[in-house]
PDB file of C-alpha atoms in Angstrom:
ATOM      1  CA  GLY A   1     129.351 113.509 125.785  1.00  0.00           C
ATOM      2  CA  ASP A   2     127.724 113.333 128.969  1.00  0.00           C
ATOM      3  CA  SER A   3     125.519 115.864 130.051  1.00  0.00           C
ATOM      4  CA  VAL A   4     124.077 116.618 133.273  1.00  0.00           C
ATOM      5  CA  THR A   5     120.976 119.302 133.367  1.00  0.00           C
ATOM      6  CA  GLN A   6     119.496 120.876 135.977  1.00  0.00           C
ATOM      7  CA  MET A   7     116.293 123.058 136.919  1.00  0.00           C
ATOM      8  CA  GLU A   8     117.474 126.501 136.818  1.00  0.00           C
ATOM      9  CA  GLY A   9     117.162 128.422 140.227  1.00  0.00           C
ATOM     10  CA  PRO A  10     117.306 129.904 142.233  1.00  0.00           C
ATOM     11  CA  VAL A  11     114.566 128.367 144.462  1.00  0.00           C
ATOM     12  CA  THR A  12     113.138 130.116 147.706  1.00  0.00           C
ATOM     13  CA  LEU A  13     110.979 128.055 149.689  1.00  0.00           C
ATOM     14  CA  SER A  14     109.336 128.487 152.901  1.00  0.00           C
ATOM     15  CA  GLU A  15     109.694 126.549 155.899  1.00  0.00           C
ATOM     16  CA  GLU A  16     108.138 123.335 155.807  1.00  0.00           C
ATOM     17  CA  ALA A  17     108.104 123.202 152.505  1.00  0.00           C
ATOM     18  CA  PHE A  18     108.247 120.528 149.787  1.00  0.00           C
ATOM     19  CA  LEU A  19     111.034 120.520 147.406  1.00  0.00           C
ATOM     20  CA  THR A  20     111.741 119.432 144.037  1.00  0.00           C
ATOM     21  CA  ILE A  21     115.051 119.988 142.205  1.00  0.00           C
ATOM     22  CA  ASN A  22     114.934 118.558 138.900  1.00  0.00           C
ATOM     23  CA  CYS A  23     117.602 116.770 137.599  1.00  0.00           C
ATOM     24  CA  THR A  24     118.398 114.983 133.531  1.00  0.00           C
ATOM     25  CA  TYR A  25     121.128 113.323 132.379  1.00  0.00           C
ATOM     26  CA  THR A  26     122.286 111.940 129.134  1.00  0.00           C
ATOM     27  CA  ALA A  27     125.845 109.538 129.395  1.00  0.00           C
ATOM     28  CA  THR A  28     126.614 106.450 127.381  1.00  0.00           C
ATOM     29  CA  GLY A  29     126.754 102.991 129.455  1.00  0.00           C
ATOM     30  CA  TYR A  30     125.506 102.982 133.214  1.00  0.00           C
ATOM     31  CA  PRO A  31     126.868 106.117 135.428  1.00  0.00           C
ATOM     32  CA  SER A  32     126.788 106.765 139.030  1.00  0.00           C
ATOM     33  CA  LEU A  33     124.305 109.633 140.190  1.00  0.00           C
ATOM     34  CA  PHE A  34     124.817 111.940 142.859  1.00  0.00           C
ATOM     35  CA  TRP A  35     123.923 115.102 143.956  1.00  0.00           C
ATOM     36  CA  TYR A  36     126.328 117.337 145.948  1.00  0.00           C
ATOM     37  CA  VAL A  37     125.289 120.327 148.566  1.00  0.00           C
ATOM     38  CA  GLN A  38     127.823 123.422 148.944  1.00  0.00           C
ATOM     39  CA  TYR A  39     127.066 125.714 151.459  1.00  0.00           C
ATOM     40  CA  PRO A  40     128.039 129.089 151.973  1.00  0.00           C
ATOM     41  CA  GLY A  41     132.368 128.568 152.164  1.00  0.00           C
ATOM     42  CA  GLU A  42     132.185 125.340 152.723  1.00  0.00           C
ATOM     43  CA  GLY A  43     133.668 122.995 149.543  1.00  0.00           C
ATOM     44  CA  LEU A  44     131.590 120.322 147.339  1.00  0.00           C
ATOM     45  CA  GLN A  45     129.948 117.673 150.065  1.00  0.00           C
ATOM     46  CA  LEU A  46     128.714 114.719 148.806  1.00  0.00           C
ATOM     47  CA  LEU A  47     124.827 114.124 149.729  1.00  0.00           C
ATOM     48  CA  LEU A  48     123.346 110.983 148.340  1.00  0.00           C
ATOM     49  CA  LYS A  49     124.015 108.767 145.780  1.00  0.00           C
ATOM     50  CA  ALA A  50     122.753 105.712 143.471  1.00  0.00           C
ATOM     51  CA  THR A  51     124.540 103.598 141.257  1.00  0.00           C
ATOM     52  CA  LYS A  52     122.591 101.575 139.117  1.00  0.00           C
ATOM     53  CA  ALA A  53     118.354 102.023 138.259  1.00  0.00           C
ATOM     54  CA  ASP A  54     115.605 101.928 140.381  1.00  0.00           C
ATOM     55  CA  ASP A  55     118.366 102.936 143.064  1.00  0.00           C
ATOM     56  CA  LYS A  56     116.700 105.253 146.006  1.00  0.00           C
ATOM     57  CA  GLY A  57     119.367 107.443 147.482  1.00  0.00           C
ATOM     58  CA  SER A  58     118.613 108.974 150.721  1.00  0.00           C
ATOM     59  CA  ASN A  59     120.307 110.856 153.420  1.00  0.00           C
ATOM     60  CA  LYS A  60     119.374 114.298 155.819  1.00  0.00           C
ATOM     61  CA  GLY A  61     115.773 114.351 154.643  1.00  0.00           C
ATOM     62  CA  PHE A  62     116.730 114.164 151.016  1.00  0.00           C
ATOM     63  CA  GLU A  63     116.003 111.520 148.231  1.00  0.00           C
ATOM     64  CA  ALA A  64     116.333 111.026 144.587  1.00  0.00           C
ATOM     65  CA  THR A  65     116.050 107.759 142.978  1.00  0.00           C
ATOM     66  CA  TYR A  66     117.962 106.803 139.499  1.00  0.00           C
ATOM     67  CA  ARG A  67     114.938 106.448 137.245  1.00  0.00           C
ATOM     68  CA  LYS A  68     117.135 105.055 133.716  1.00  0.00           C
ATOM     69  CA  GLU A  69     114.022 105.355 131.456  1.00  0.00           C
ATOM     70  CA  THR A  70     113.516 109.073 131.920  1.00  0.00           C
ATOM     71  CA  THR A  71     117.315 109.356 132.442  1.00  0.00           C
ATOM     72  CA  SER A  72     116.695 111.669 135.818  1.00  0.00           C
ATOM     73  CA  PHE A  73     117.540 111.526 139.112  1.00  0.00           C
ATOM     74  CA  HIS A  74     115.173 114.549 140.864  1.00  0.00           C
ATOM     75  CA  LEU A  75     116.423 115.989 144.207  1.00  0.00           C
ATOM     76  CA  GLU A  76     113.568 115.817 147.163  1.00  0.00           C
ATOM     77  CA  LYS A  77     112.793 116.555 150.559  1.00  0.00           C
ATOM     78  CA  GLY A  78     109.749 116.486 152.107  1.00  0.00           C
ATOM     79  CA  SER A  79     110.487 119.453 154.605  1.00  0.00           C
ATOM     80  CA  VAL A  80     112.783 121.675 154.716  1.00  0.00           C
ATOM     81  CA  GLN A  81     114.870 124.030 156.757  1.00  0.00           C
ATOM     82  CA  VAL A  82     116.426 126.969 156.375  1.00  0.00           C
ATOM     83  CA  SER A  83     119.791 125.008 157.133  1.00  0.00           C
ATOM     84  CA  ASP A  84     119.023 123.599 153.828  1.00  0.00           C
ATOM     85  CA  SER A  85     119.760 127.079 152.360  1.00  0.00           C
ATOM     86  CA  ALA A  86     122.774 125.889 149.947  1.00  0.00           C
ATOM     87  CA  VAL A  87     123.754 125.056 146.236  1.00  0.00           C
ATOM     88  CA  TYR A  88     123.075 122.013 144.999  1.00  0.00           C
ATOM     89  CA  PHE A  89     124.496 120.138 142.395  1.00  0.00           C
ATOM     90  CA  CYS A  90     123.787 117.337 139.954  1.00  0.00           C
ATOM     91  CA  ALA A  91     126.364 115.201 138.743  1.00  0.00           C
ATOM     92  CA  LEU A  92     127.594 111.413 136.995  1.00  0.00           C
ATOM     93  CA  THR A  93     130.571 109.557 136.893  1.00  0.00           C
ATOM     94  CA  PRO A  94     130.750 107.328 134.591  1.00  0.00           C
ATOM     95  CA  TYR A  95     130.857 103.439 135.472  1.00  0.00           C
ATOM     96  CA  THR A  96     134.798 103.108 134.447  1.00  0.00           C
ATOM     97  CA  ASN A  97     135.740 105.929 136.581  1.00  0.00           C
ATOM     98  CA  ALA A  98     134.277 106.607 139.791  1.00  0.00           C
ATOM     99  CA  GLY A  99     136.165 110.404 140.334  1.00  0.00           C
ATOM    100  CA  LYS A 100     135.627 111.808 136.927  1.00  0.00           C
ATOM    101  CA  SER A 101     132.458 113.569 137.210  1.00  0.00           C
ATOM    102  CA  THR A 102     129.826 116.040 135.062  1.00  0.00           C
ATOM    103  CA  PHE A 103     128.221 118.027 137.192  1.00  0.00           C
ATOM    104  CA  GLY A 104     125.118 120.280 136.605  1.00  0.00           C
ATOM    105  CA  ASP A 105     125.723 123.873 136.988  1.00  0.00           C
ATOM    106  CA  GLY A 106     123.617 124.173 140.506  1.00  0.00           C
ATOM    107  CA  THR A 107     120.204 125.316 142.069  1.00  0.00           C
ATOM    108  CA  THR A 108     120.734 127.799 144.680  1.00  0.00           C
ATOM    109  CA  LEU A 109     118.151 127.023 147.965  1.00  0.00           C
ATOM    110  CA  THR A 110     117.010 129.754 150.064  1.00  0.00           C
ATOM    111  CA  VAL A 111     114.835 128.982 152.719  1.00  0.00           C
ATOM    112  CA  LYS A 112     112.891 131.576 154.628  1.00  0.00           C
ATOM    113  CA  PRO A 113     111.846 131.166 158.049  1.00  0.00           C
TER     114      PRO A 113
ATOM    115  CA  ASP B   1     143.012 112.007 158.230  1.00  0.00           C
ATOM    116  CA  THR B   2     142.158 115.958 157.609  1.00  0.00           C
ATOM    117  CA  GLY B   3     140.364 115.042 154.259  1.00  0.00           C
ATOM    118  CA  VAL B   4     142.182 117.068 151.003  1.00  0.00           C
ATOM    119  CA  SER B   5     143.536 120.185 151.739  1.00  0.00           C
ATOM    120  CA  GLN B   6     144.418 123.097 149.031  1.00  0.00           C
ATOM    121  CA  ASN B   7     146.549 125.794 149.319  1.00  0.00           C
ATOM    122  CA  PRO B   8     146.352 128.723 149.331  1.00  0.00           C
ATOM    123  CA  ARG B   9     142.560 129.408 149.471  1.00  0.00           C
ATOM    124  CA  HIS B  10     142.700 132.484 148.116  1.00  0.00           C
ATOM    125  CA  LYS B  11     145.630 133.883 145.694  1.00  0.00           C
ATOM    126  CA  ILE B  12     145.421 137.450 143.364  1.00  0.00           C
ATOM    127  CA  THR B  13     147.816 137.594 140.657  1.00  0.00           C
ATOM    128  CA  LYS B  14     148.699 140.124 137.742  1.00  0.00           C
ATOM    129  CA  ARG B  15     147.799 139.312 133.954  1.00  0.00           C
ATOM    130  CA  GLY B  16     150.788 137.528 132.730  1.00  0.00           C
ATOM    131  CA  GLN B  17     151.662 135.997 135.973  1.00  0.00           C
ATOM    132  CA  ASN B  18     152.124 132.439 136.807  1.00  0.00           C
ATOM    133  CA  VAL B  19     150.753 131.167 139.762  1.00  0.00           C
ATOM    134  CA  THR B  20     150.788 127.348 141.386  1.00  0.00           C
ATOM    135  CA  PHE B  21     148.155 125.777 143.463  1.00  0.00           C
ATOM    136  CA  ARG B  22     148.397 122.728 145.710  1.00  0.00           C
ATOM    137  CA  CYS B  23     146.486 119.987 146.441  1.00  0.00           C
ATOM    138  CA  ASP B  24     147.320 117.374 149.370  1.00  0.00           C
ATOM    139  CA  PRO B  25     144.814 114.283 148.766  1.00  0.00           C
ATOM    140  CA  ILE B  26     143.413 112.150 151.180  1.00  0.00           C
ATOM    141  CA  SER B  27     147.247 109.411 151.677  1.00  0.00           C
ATOM    142  CA  GLU B  28     145.638 106.891 151.240  1.00  0.00           C
ATOM    143  CA  HIS B  29     143.631 107.832 147.944  1.00  0.00           C
ATOM    144  CA  ASN B  30     145.774 106.552 144.679  1.00  0.00           C
ATOM    145  CA  ARG B  31     143.039 108.726 142.127  1.00  0.00           C
ATOM    146  CA  LEU B  32     143.513 112.918 142.013  1.00  0.00           C
ATOM    147  CA  TYR B  33     141.100 115.179 140.360  1.00  0.00           C
ATOM    148  CA  TRP B  34     141.263 118.549 139.410  1.00  0.00           C
ATOM    149  CA  TYR B  35     138.359 120.564 138.830  1.00  0.00           C
ATOM    150  CA  ARG B  36     137.320 124.526 137.848  1.00  0.00           C
ATOM    151  CA  GLN B  37     134.432 126.655 138.604  1.00  0.00           C
ATOM    152  CA  THR B  38     133.563 129.811 137.142  1.00  0.00           C
ATOM    153  CA  LEU B  39     130.532 131.742 139.196  1.00  0.00           C
ATOM    154  CA  GLY B  40     126.938 130.309 138.585  1.00  0.00           C
ATOM    155  CA  GLN B  41     128.383 126.821 136.524  1.00  0.00           C
ATOM    156  CA  GLY B  42     129.126 123.402 138.187  1.00  0.00           C
ATOM    157  CA  PRO B  43     132.649 122.569 138.285  1.00  0.00           C
ATOM    158  CA  GLU B  44     134.314 121.323 135.580  1.00  0.00           C
ATOM    159  CA  PHE B  45     137.078 118.178 134.821  1.00  0.00           C
ATOM    160  CA  LEU B  46     140.541 119.073 133.575  1.00  0.00           C
ATOM    161  CA  THR B  47     142.484 116.347 134.470  1.00  0.00           C
ATOM    162  CA  TYR B  48     143.371 113.429 137.150  1.00  0.00           C
ATOM    163  CA  PHE B  49     145.802 111.327 137.678  1.00  0.00           C
ATOM    164  CA  GLN B  50     146.653 107.436 139.134  1.00  0.00           C
ATOM    165  CA  ASN B  51     148.870 107.986 141.333  1.00  0.00           C
ATOM    166  CA  GLU B  52     151.438 109.257 139.861  1.00  0.00           C
ATOM    167  CA  ALA B  53     150.620 108.575 136.131  1.00  0.00           C
ATOM    168  CA  GLN B  54     148.438 111.934 134.469  1.00  0.00           C
ATOM    169  CA  LEU B  55     146.005 109.405 132.750  1.00  0.00           C
ATOM    170  CA  GLU B  56     143.187 112.014 130.961  1.00  0.00           C
ATOM    171  CA  LYS B  57     143.271 116.007 130.270  1.00  0.00           C
ATOM    172  CA  SER B  58     140.176 117.963 129.282  1.00  0.00           C
ATOM    173  CA  ARG B  59     140.798 119.892 126.044  1.00  0.00           C
ATOM    174  CA  LEU B  60     139.850 123.109 128.699  1.00  0.00           C
ATOM    175  CA  LEU B  61     143.138 122.710 130.077  1.00  0.00           C
ATOM    176  CA  SER B  62     145.504 124.372 127.351  1.00  0.00           C
ATOM    177  CA  ASP B  63     148.906 125.040 127.014  1.00  0.00           C
ATOM    178  CA  ARG B  64     149.363 127.325 129.614  1.00  0.00           C
ATOM    179  CA  PHE B  65     148.457 124.828 132.541  1.00  0.00           C
ATOM    180  CA  SER B  66     150.265 121.951 133.648  1.00  0.00           C
ATOM    181  CA  ALA B  67     150.002 119.784 136.515  1.00  0.00           C
ATOM    182  CA  GLU B  68     152.249 117.075 138.153  1.00  0.00           C
ATOM    183  CA  ARG B  69     151.914 114.719 140.823  1.00  0.00           C
ATOM    184  CA  PRO B  70     155.218 113.431 141.849  1.00  0.00           C
ATOM    185  CA  LYS B  71     155.445 110.064 143.830  1.00  0.00           C
ATOM    186  CA  GLY B  72     151.651 110.211 143.387  1.00  0.00           C
ATOM    187  CA  SER B  73     151.228 112.118 146.504  1.00  0.00           C
ATOM    188  CA  PHE B  74     150.581 115.762 146.338  1.00  0.00           C
ATOM    189  CA  SER B  75     149.781 117.510 143.680  1.00  0.00           C
ATOM    190  CA  THR B  76     150.508 120.562 141.522  1.00  0.00           C
ATOM    191  CA  LEU B  77     148.816 123.036 139.400  1.00  0.00           C
ATOM    192  CA  GLU B  78     150.502 125.564 137.683  1.00  0.00           C
ATOM    193  CA  ILE B  79     149.059 128.367 134.979  1.00  0.00           C
ATOM    194  CA  GLN B  80     151.473 129.994 133.036  1.00  0.00           C
ATOM    195  CA  ARG B  81     150.686 133.837 132.208  1.00  0.00           C
ATOM    196  CA  THR B  82     147.487 133.894 133.705  1.00  0.00           C
ATOM    197  CA  GLU B  83     144.854 135.892 132.101  1.00  0.00           C
ATOM    198  CA  GLN B  84     141.593 137.186 133.002  1.00  0.00           C
ATOM    199  CA  GLY B  85     139.608 134.315 131.724  1.00  0.00           C
ATOM    200  CA  ASP B  86     141.034 132.251 134.126  1.00  0.00           C
ATOM    201  CA  SER B  87     139.958 133.783 137.062  1.00  0.00           C
ATOM    202  CA  ALA B  88     137.560 130.462 138.956  1.00  0.00           C
ATOM    203  CA  MET B  89     137.629 128.357 142.146  1.00  0.00           C
ATOM    204  CA  TYR B  90     140.249 124.992 141.521  1.00  0.00           C
ATOM    205  CA  LEU B  91     138.985 122.444 143.235  1.00  0.00           C
ATOM    206  CA  CYS B  92     140.982 119.261 143.960  1.00  0.00           C
ATOM    207  CA  ALA B  93     139.275 115.808 144.712  1.00  0.00           C
ATOM    208  CA  SER B  94     140.248 112.158 145.133  1.00  0.00           C
ATOM    209  CA  SER B  95     139.511 108.947 145.469  1.00  0.00           C
ATOM    210  CA  GLY B  96     139.980 105.258 145.938  1.00  0.00           C
ATOM    211  CA  LEU B  97     139.851 102.395 143.030  1.00  0.00           C
ATOM    212  CA  GLY B  98     136.954 101.057 142.511  1.00  0.00           C
ATOM    213  CA  GLN B  99     133.482 101.724 141.532  1.00  0.00           C
ATOM    214  CA  GLY B 100     131.795 102.172 144.468  1.00  0.00           C
ATOM    215  CA  THR B 101     134.884 104.584 145.952  1.00  0.00           C
ATOM    216  CA  ARG B 102     133.400 107.982 147.322  1.00  0.00           C
ATOM    217  CA  THR B 103     135.525 111.005 145.861  1.00  0.00           C
ATOM    218  CA  PHE B 104     135.992 113.731 148.600  1.00  0.00           C
ATOM    219  CA  PHE B 105     136.291 117.678 147.522  1.00  0.00           C
ATOM    220  CA  GLY B 106     138.853 120.510 148.675  1.00  0.00           C
ATOM    221  CA  GLN B 107     137.568 123.397 149.672  1.00  0.00           C
ATOM    222  CA  GLY B 108     139.561 125.226 146.288  1.00  0.00           C
ATOM    223  CA  THR B 109     141.594 127.895 145.327  1.00  0.00           C
ATOM    224  CA  ARG B 110     139.900 130.318 144.212  1.00  0.00           C
ATOM    225  CA  LEU B 111     141.971 132.418 141.745  1.00  0.00           C
ATOM    226  CA  THR B 112     141.504 136.141 141.038  1.00  0.00           C
ATOM    227  CA  VAL B 113     143.484 137.913 137.777  1.00  0.00           C
ATOM    228  CA  VAL B 114     143.556 141.436 137.892  1.00  0.00           C
TER     229      VAL B 114
END
């Protein structure tokens, strides 16, 4: 079945540091790929998505590129802020069902001033 | 439109009791999903509805779990004879039809079985 593997956390960075959170996946067909963010005490929010190979999703300074050849969708941000502290989840959905998602286990990011 | 709404937000129950959670999706969304999230893990798919029809159930959904979506609007998730292992966050999500549609999540119901 489908699966998503994220780099293990937690990740602690200083403000303005570069962020990379690795994500690789296993799926049949052509899934869509997502990054969700969960701030403390809040629900899951879509951060960015990509629906086909070589697409780049971007939002709020975060970027991720759909790499079919390496089955990866790594999240990056050039300069993190304290407000980016949250749990980040990589996820995929199969082409045939846009809401039935498979999630990674999440990576907790803490940004220190 | 206030997004996906779940009630209650928190539920503490004794082992062996039955509990029921409610989810109100975004009104025009045809699809509704239930997920379970335990501490330190990502959400795991439980089941989904398209309108009032329950189209898929995960093997995680034991016989003690039942979900309904009468009239294709709100949904309920019932857990009978709760066990401590049922303690988790139960998430509801909804989406429209089609490949490009976005899925919206509720804030979840946190269940603690004591």
